[in-house]
Amino acid sequence: MVKSLLVTLFAVGAITSSIVIGKNLIEEAPLAGLPKQQQQKDPENIKELLTNKGYGFLDVEGKQDDEKWTNLINKYISLKDENKIKKIKDLEFKSKGNSFNNEDIQTFKTKCQELLRTQITKGNEFELSKQNTIDWCTDKTSRPINVS
């Protein structure tokens, strides 16, 4: 009887110690055992949000993707209002027709930079900005976009 009581007390002590040690480890290093994806901080803007979802972005600072930007401008100009893909609010180009210059490309890049920096909020305006970014500023946009 005494032996079984000692075994029970020992087991309770071991369990309690394990709980205390485990609690301290979790408090000191809460992210250590989590997969890398779960260790990331909450995104603050559209760029961080989409990066966490695996999106890449067209080059908005250099000239690496300028041909893609020119193609996007052509697709953008040809969009009709009833299309599923929406135009970006307040984005206008100076050139008309199919001859776009570096200023138009820079205008598009600047608008995408603004979209990428958009702080995360709730509501339709944020959702539209996020979708505009996906449609016009990510590496996905280098693939054909159905504008009909």
PDB file of C-alpha atoms in Angstrom:
ATOM      1  CA  MET A   1       0.000   0.000   0.000  1.00  0.00           C
ATOM      2  CA  VAL A   2       2.779   2.394   0.931  1.00  0.00           C
ATOM      3  CA  LYS A   3       4.602   1.352  -2.213  1.00  0.00           C
ATOM      4  CA  SER A   4       1.635   2.174  -4.460  1.00  0.00           C
ATOM      5  CA  LEU A   5       1.179   5.512  -2.658  1.00  0.00           C
ATOM      6  CA  LEU A   6       4.835   6.379  -3.282  1.00  0.00           C
ATOM      7  CA  VAL A   7       4.533   5.412  -6.944  1.00  0.00           C
ATOM      8  CA  THR A   8       1.442   7.601  -7.289  1.00  0.00           C
ATOM      9  CA  LEU A   9       3.133  10.570  -5.599  1.00  0.00           C
ATOM     10  CA  PHE A  10       6.196  10.112  -7.791  1.00  0.00           C
ATOM     11  CA  ALA A  11       4.030  10.028 -10.932  1.00  0.00           C
ATOM     12  CA  VAL A  12       2.126  13.167  -9.891  1.00  0.00           C
ATOM     13  CA  GLY A  13       5.420  14.941  -9.171  1.00  0.00           C
ATOM     14  CA  ALA A  14       6.847  13.946 -12.544  1.00  0.00           C
ATOM     15  CA  ILE A  15       3.762  15.142 -14.383  1.00  0.00           C
ATOM     16  CA  THR A  16       3.723  18.447 -12.483  1.00  0.00           C
ATOM     17  CA  SER A  17       7.420  18.999 -13.224  1.00  0.00           C
ATOM     18  CA  SER A  18       6.842  18.270 -16.897  1.00  0.00           C
ATOM     19  CA  ILE A  19       4.001  20.764 -17.045  1.00  0.00           C
ATOM     20  CA  VAL A  20       6.022  23.501 -15.325  1.00  0.00           C
ATOM     21  CA  ILE A  21       9.087  22.904 -17.510  1.00  0.00           C
ATOM     22  CA  GLY A  22       6.956  22.787 -20.659  1.00  0.00           C
ATOM     23  CA  LYS A  23       5.155  25.994 -19.705  1.00  0.00           C
ATOM     24  CA  ASN A  24       8.462  27.800 -19.154  1.00  0.00           C
ATOM     25  CA  LEU A  25       9.836  26.592 -22.476  1.00  0.00           C
ATOM     26  CA  ILE A  26       6.753  27.763 -24.324  1.00  0.00           C
ATOM     27  CA  GLU A  27       6.839  31.191 -22.662  1.00  0.00           C
ATOM     28  CA  GLU A  28      10.541  31.680 -23.418  1.00  0.00           C
ATOM     29  CA  ALA A  29      10.499  30.450 -27.013  1.00  0.00           C
ATOM     30  CA  PRO A  30       6.889  30.315 -28.179  1.00  0.00           C
ATOM     31  CA  LEU A  31       7.735  30.001 -31.871  1.00  0.00           C
ATOM     32  CA  ALA A  32      10.679  27.615 -31.685  1.00  0.00           C
ATOM     33  CA  GLY A  33       8.764  24.447 -32.496  1.00  0.00           C
ATOM     34  CA  LEU A  34       6.366  25.925 -35.036  1.00  0.00           C
ATOM     35  CA  PRO A  35       6.809  25.569 -38.777  1.00  0.00           C
ATOM     36  CA  LYS A  36       8.427  28.600 -40.425  1.00  0.00           C
ATOM     37  CA  GLN A  37       5.133  29.672 -42.008  1.00  0.00           C
ATOM     38  CA  GLN A  38       3.479  29.996 -38.572  1.00  0.00           C
ATOM     39  CA  GLN A  39       6.446  31.937 -37.139  1.00  0.00           C
ATOM     40  CA  GLN A  40       5.864  34.902 -39.436  1.00  0.00           C
ATOM     41  CA  LYS A  41       4.438  38.036 -37.896  1.00  0.00           C
ATOM     42  CA  ASP A  42       1.060  39.249 -39.026  1.00  0.00           C
ATOM     43  CA  PRO A  43       1.368  41.119 -42.327  1.00  0.00           C
ATOM     44  CA  GLU A  44       1.045  44.889 -42.146  1.00  0.00           C
ATOM     45  CA  ASN A  45       0.458  45.679 -45.814  1.00  0.00           C
ATOM     46  CA  ILE A  46      -0.615  44.100 -49.085  1.00  0.00           C
ATOM     47  CA  LYS A  47       2.959  43.238 -50.089  1.00  0.00           C
ATOM     48  CA  GLU A  48       3.568  41.255 -46.886  1.00  0.00           C
ATOM     49  CA  LEU A  49       0.144  39.601 -47.121  1.00  0.00           C
ATOM     50  CA  LEU A  50       0.663  38.443 -50.710  1.00  0.00           C
ATOM     51  CA  THR A  51       4.298  37.460 -50.111  1.00  0.00           C
ATOM     52  CA  ASN A  52       3.094  35.165 -47.311  1.00  0.00           C
ATOM     53  CA  LYS A  53       0.660  33.631 -49.810  1.00  0.00           C
ATOM     54  CA  GLY A  54       3.474  32.891 -52.263  1.00  0.00           C
ATOM     55  CA  TYR A  55       3.110  35.763 -54.718  1.00  0.00           C
ATOM     56  CA  GLY A  56       6.077  37.443 -56.342  1.00  0.00           C
ATOM     57  CA  PHE A  57       6.035  40.933 -57.802  1.00  0.00           C
ATOM     58  CA  LEU A  58       7.080  42.633 -61.000  1.00  0.00           C
ATOM     59  CA  ASP A  59      10.138  44.862 -60.711  1.00  0.00           C
ATOM     60  CA  VAL A  60       8.901  48.329 -59.731  1.00  0.00           C
ATOM     61  CA  GLU A  61      12.308  49.983 -59.317  1.00  0.00           C
ATOM     62  CA  GLY A  62      14.498  48.859 -62.207  1.00  0.00           C
ATOM     63  CA  LYS A  63      13.915  48.188 -65.899  1.00  0.00           C
ATOM     64  CA  GLN A  64      13.994  44.390 -65.685  1.00  0.00           C
ATOM     65  CA  ASP A  65      10.253  43.942 -66.355  1.00  0.00           C
ATOM     66  CA  ASP A  66       9.620  46.981 -68.588  1.00  0.00           C
ATOM     67  CA  GLU A  67       8.478  44.814 -71.499  1.00  0.00           C
ATOM     68  CA  LYS A  68       5.938  43.148 -69.202  1.00  0.00           C
ATOM     69  CA  TRP A  69       4.812  46.567 -67.960  1.00  0.00           C
ATOM     70  CA  THR A  70       4.294  47.726 -71.563  1.00  0.00           C
ATOM     71  CA  ASN A  71       2.212  44.617 -72.291  1.00  0.00           C
ATOM     72  CA  LEU A  72       0.188  45.247 -69.141  1.00  0.00           C
ATOM     73  CA  ILE A  73      -0.480  48.843 -70.174  1.00  0.00           C
ATOM     74  CA  ASN A  74      -1.857  47.567 -73.491  1.00  0.00           C
ATOM     75  CA  LYS A  75      -4.092  45.079 -71.675  1.00  0.00           C
ATOM     76  CA  TYR A  76      -5.122  47.707 -69.153  1.00  0.00           C
ATOM     77  CA  ILE A  77      -6.131  50.216 -71.836  1.00  0.00           C
ATOM     78  CA  SER A  78      -8.189  47.576 -73.657  1.00  0.00           C
ATOM     79  CA  LEU A  79     -10.268  46.663 -70.571  1.00  0.00           C
ATOM     80  CA  LYS A  80     -13.978  47.272 -70.709  1.00  0.00           C
ATOM     81  CA  ASP A  81     -15.919  48.320 -67.613  1.00  0.00           C
ATOM     82  CA  GLU A  82     -17.871  45.063 -67.509  1.00  0.00           C
ATOM     83  CA  ASN A  83     -14.729  42.910 -67.222  1.00  0.00           C
ATOM     84  CA  LYS A  84     -14.114  40.732 -64.203  1.00  0.00           C
ATOM     85  CA  ILE A  85     -10.657  42.292 -63.878  1.00  0.00           C
ATOM     86  CA  LYS A  86     -11.020  45.854 -62.634  1.00  0.00           C
ATOM     87  CA  LYS A  87      -8.944  48.886 -63.478  1.00  0.00           C
ATOM     88  CA  ILE A  88      -6.938  50.583 -60.748  1.00  0.00           C
ATOM     89  CA  LYS A  89      -8.583  53.700 -59.332  1.00  0.00           C
ATOM     90  CA  ASP A  90      -6.962  56.956 -60.518  1.00  0.00           C
ATOM     91  CA  LEU A  91      -4.504  55.281 -62.915  1.00  0.00           C
ATOM     92  CA  GLU A  92      -4.290  57.171 -66.198  1.00  0.00           C
ATOM     93  CA  PHE A  93      -1.616  57.153 -68.898  1.00  0.00           C
ATOM     94  CA  LYS A  94      -0.482  60.183 -70.898  1.00  0.00           C
ATOM     95  CA  SER A  95       0.244  58.268 -74.097  1.00  0.00           C
ATOM     96  CA  LYS A  96      -2.600  57.176 -76.317  1.00  0.00           C
ATOM     97  CA  GLY A  97      -2.830  54.273 -78.716  1.00  0.00           C
ATOM     98  CA  ASN A  98      -0.169  51.571 -78.565  1.00  0.00           C
ATOM     99  CA  SER A  99       2.902  53.754 -78.117  1.00  0.00           C
ATOM    100  CA  PHE A 100       3.716  54.010 -74.443  1.00  0.00           C
ATOM    101  CA  ASN A 101       6.784  55.711 -73.101  1.00  0.00           C
ATOM    102  CA  ASN A 102       8.939  55.330 -70.010  1.00  0.00           C
ATOM    103  CA  GLU A 103       6.796  57.863 -68.157  1.00  0.00           C
ATOM    104  CA  ASP A 104       3.722  55.630 -68.577  1.00  0.00           C
ATOM    105  CA  ILE A 105       5.650  52.603 -67.369  1.00  0.00           C
ATOM    106  CA  GLN A 106       6.864  54.576 -64.349  1.00  0.00           C
ATOM    107  CA  THR A 107       3.288  55.716 -63.647  1.00  0.00           C
ATOM    108  CA  PHE A 108       2.167  52.068 -63.562  1.00  0.00           C
ATOM    109  CA  LYS A 109       5.103  51.044 -61.343  1.00  0.00           C
ATOM    110  CA  THR A 110       4.440  53.913 -58.938  1.00  0.00           C
ATOM    111  CA  LYS A 111       0.781  52.937 -58.644  1.00  0.00           C
ATOM    112  CA  CYS A 112       1.778  49.347 -57.885  1.00  0.00           C
ATOM    113  CA  GLN A 113       4.226  50.568 -55.234  1.00  0.00           C
ATOM    114  CA  GLU A 114       1.363  52.486 -53.619  1.00  0.00           C
ATOM    115  CA  LEU A 115      -0.855  49.404 -53.723  1.00  0.00           C
ATOM    116  CA  LEU A 116       1.873  47.204 -52.230  1.00  0.00           C
ATOM    117  CA  ARG A 117       2.255  49.628 -49.297  1.00  0.00           C
ATOM    118  CA  THR A 118      -1.506  49.717 -48.599  1.00  0.00           C
ATOM    119  CA  GLN A 119      -2.084  48.930 -44.929  1.00  0.00           C
ATOM    120  CA  ILE A 120      -4.308  45.962 -44.146  1.00  0.00           C
ATOM    121  CA  THR A 121      -7.826  46.980 -43.185  1.00  0.00           C
ATOM    122  CA  LYS A 122     -11.310  45.576 -43.554  1.00  0.00           C
ATOM    123  CA  GLY A 123     -13.759  46.581 -46.195  1.00  0.00           C
ATOM    124  CA  ASN A 124     -14.398  46.711 -49.902  1.00  0.00           C
ATOM    125  CA  GLU A 125     -11.773  49.342 -50.697  1.00  0.00           C
ATOM    126  CA  PHE A 126      -8.987  47.225 -49.206  1.00  0.00           C
ATOM    127  CA  GLU A 127     -10.248  44.090 -50.961  1.00  0.00           C
ATOM    128  CA  LEU A 128     -10.297  45.956 -54.286  1.00  0.00           C
ATOM    129  CA  SER A 129      -6.747  47.229 -53.696  1.00  0.00           C
ATOM    130  CA  LYS A 130      -5.594  43.702 -52.882  1.00  0.00           C
ATOM    131  CA  GLN A 131      -7.237  42.301 -56.020  1.00  0.00           C
ATOM    132  CA  ASN A 132      -5.801  45.133 -58.153  1.00  0.00           C
ATOM    133  CA  THR A 133      -2.359  44.259 -56.811  1.00  0.00           C
ATOM    134  CA  ILE A 134      -2.811  40.588 -57.693  1.00  0.00           C
ATOM    135  CA  ASP A 135      -4.189  41.421 -61.145  1.00  0.00           C
ATOM    136  CA  TRP A 136      -1.665  44.091 -62.119  1.00  0.00           C
ATOM    137  CA  CYS A 137       1.473  43.987 -59.945  1.00  0.00           C
ATOM    138  CA  THR A 138       2.360  40.355 -59.226  1.00  0.00           C
ATOM    139  CA  ASP A 139       4.434  38.006 -61.333  1.00  0.00           C
ATOM    140  CA  LYS A 140       1.123  36.314 -62.198  1.00  0.00           C
ATOM    141  CA  THR A 141       0.392  39.347 -64.373  1.00  0.00           C
ATOM    142  CA  SER A 142       3.142  38.370 -66.789  1.00  0.00           C
ATOM    143  CA  ARG A 143       0.886  35.554 -67.985  1.00  0.00           C
ATOM    144  CA  PRO A 144      -1.934  36.347 -70.395  1.00  0.00           C
ATOM    145  CA  ILE A 145      -4.883  38.133 -68.841  1.00  0.00           C
ATOM    146  CA  ASN A 146      -8.264  37.511 -70.403  1.00  0.00           C
ATOM    147  CA  VAL A 147      -9.671  40.985 -70.979  1.00  0.00           C
ATOM    148  CA  SER A 148     -12.762  40.051 -72.945  1.00  0.00           C
TER     149      SER A 148
END
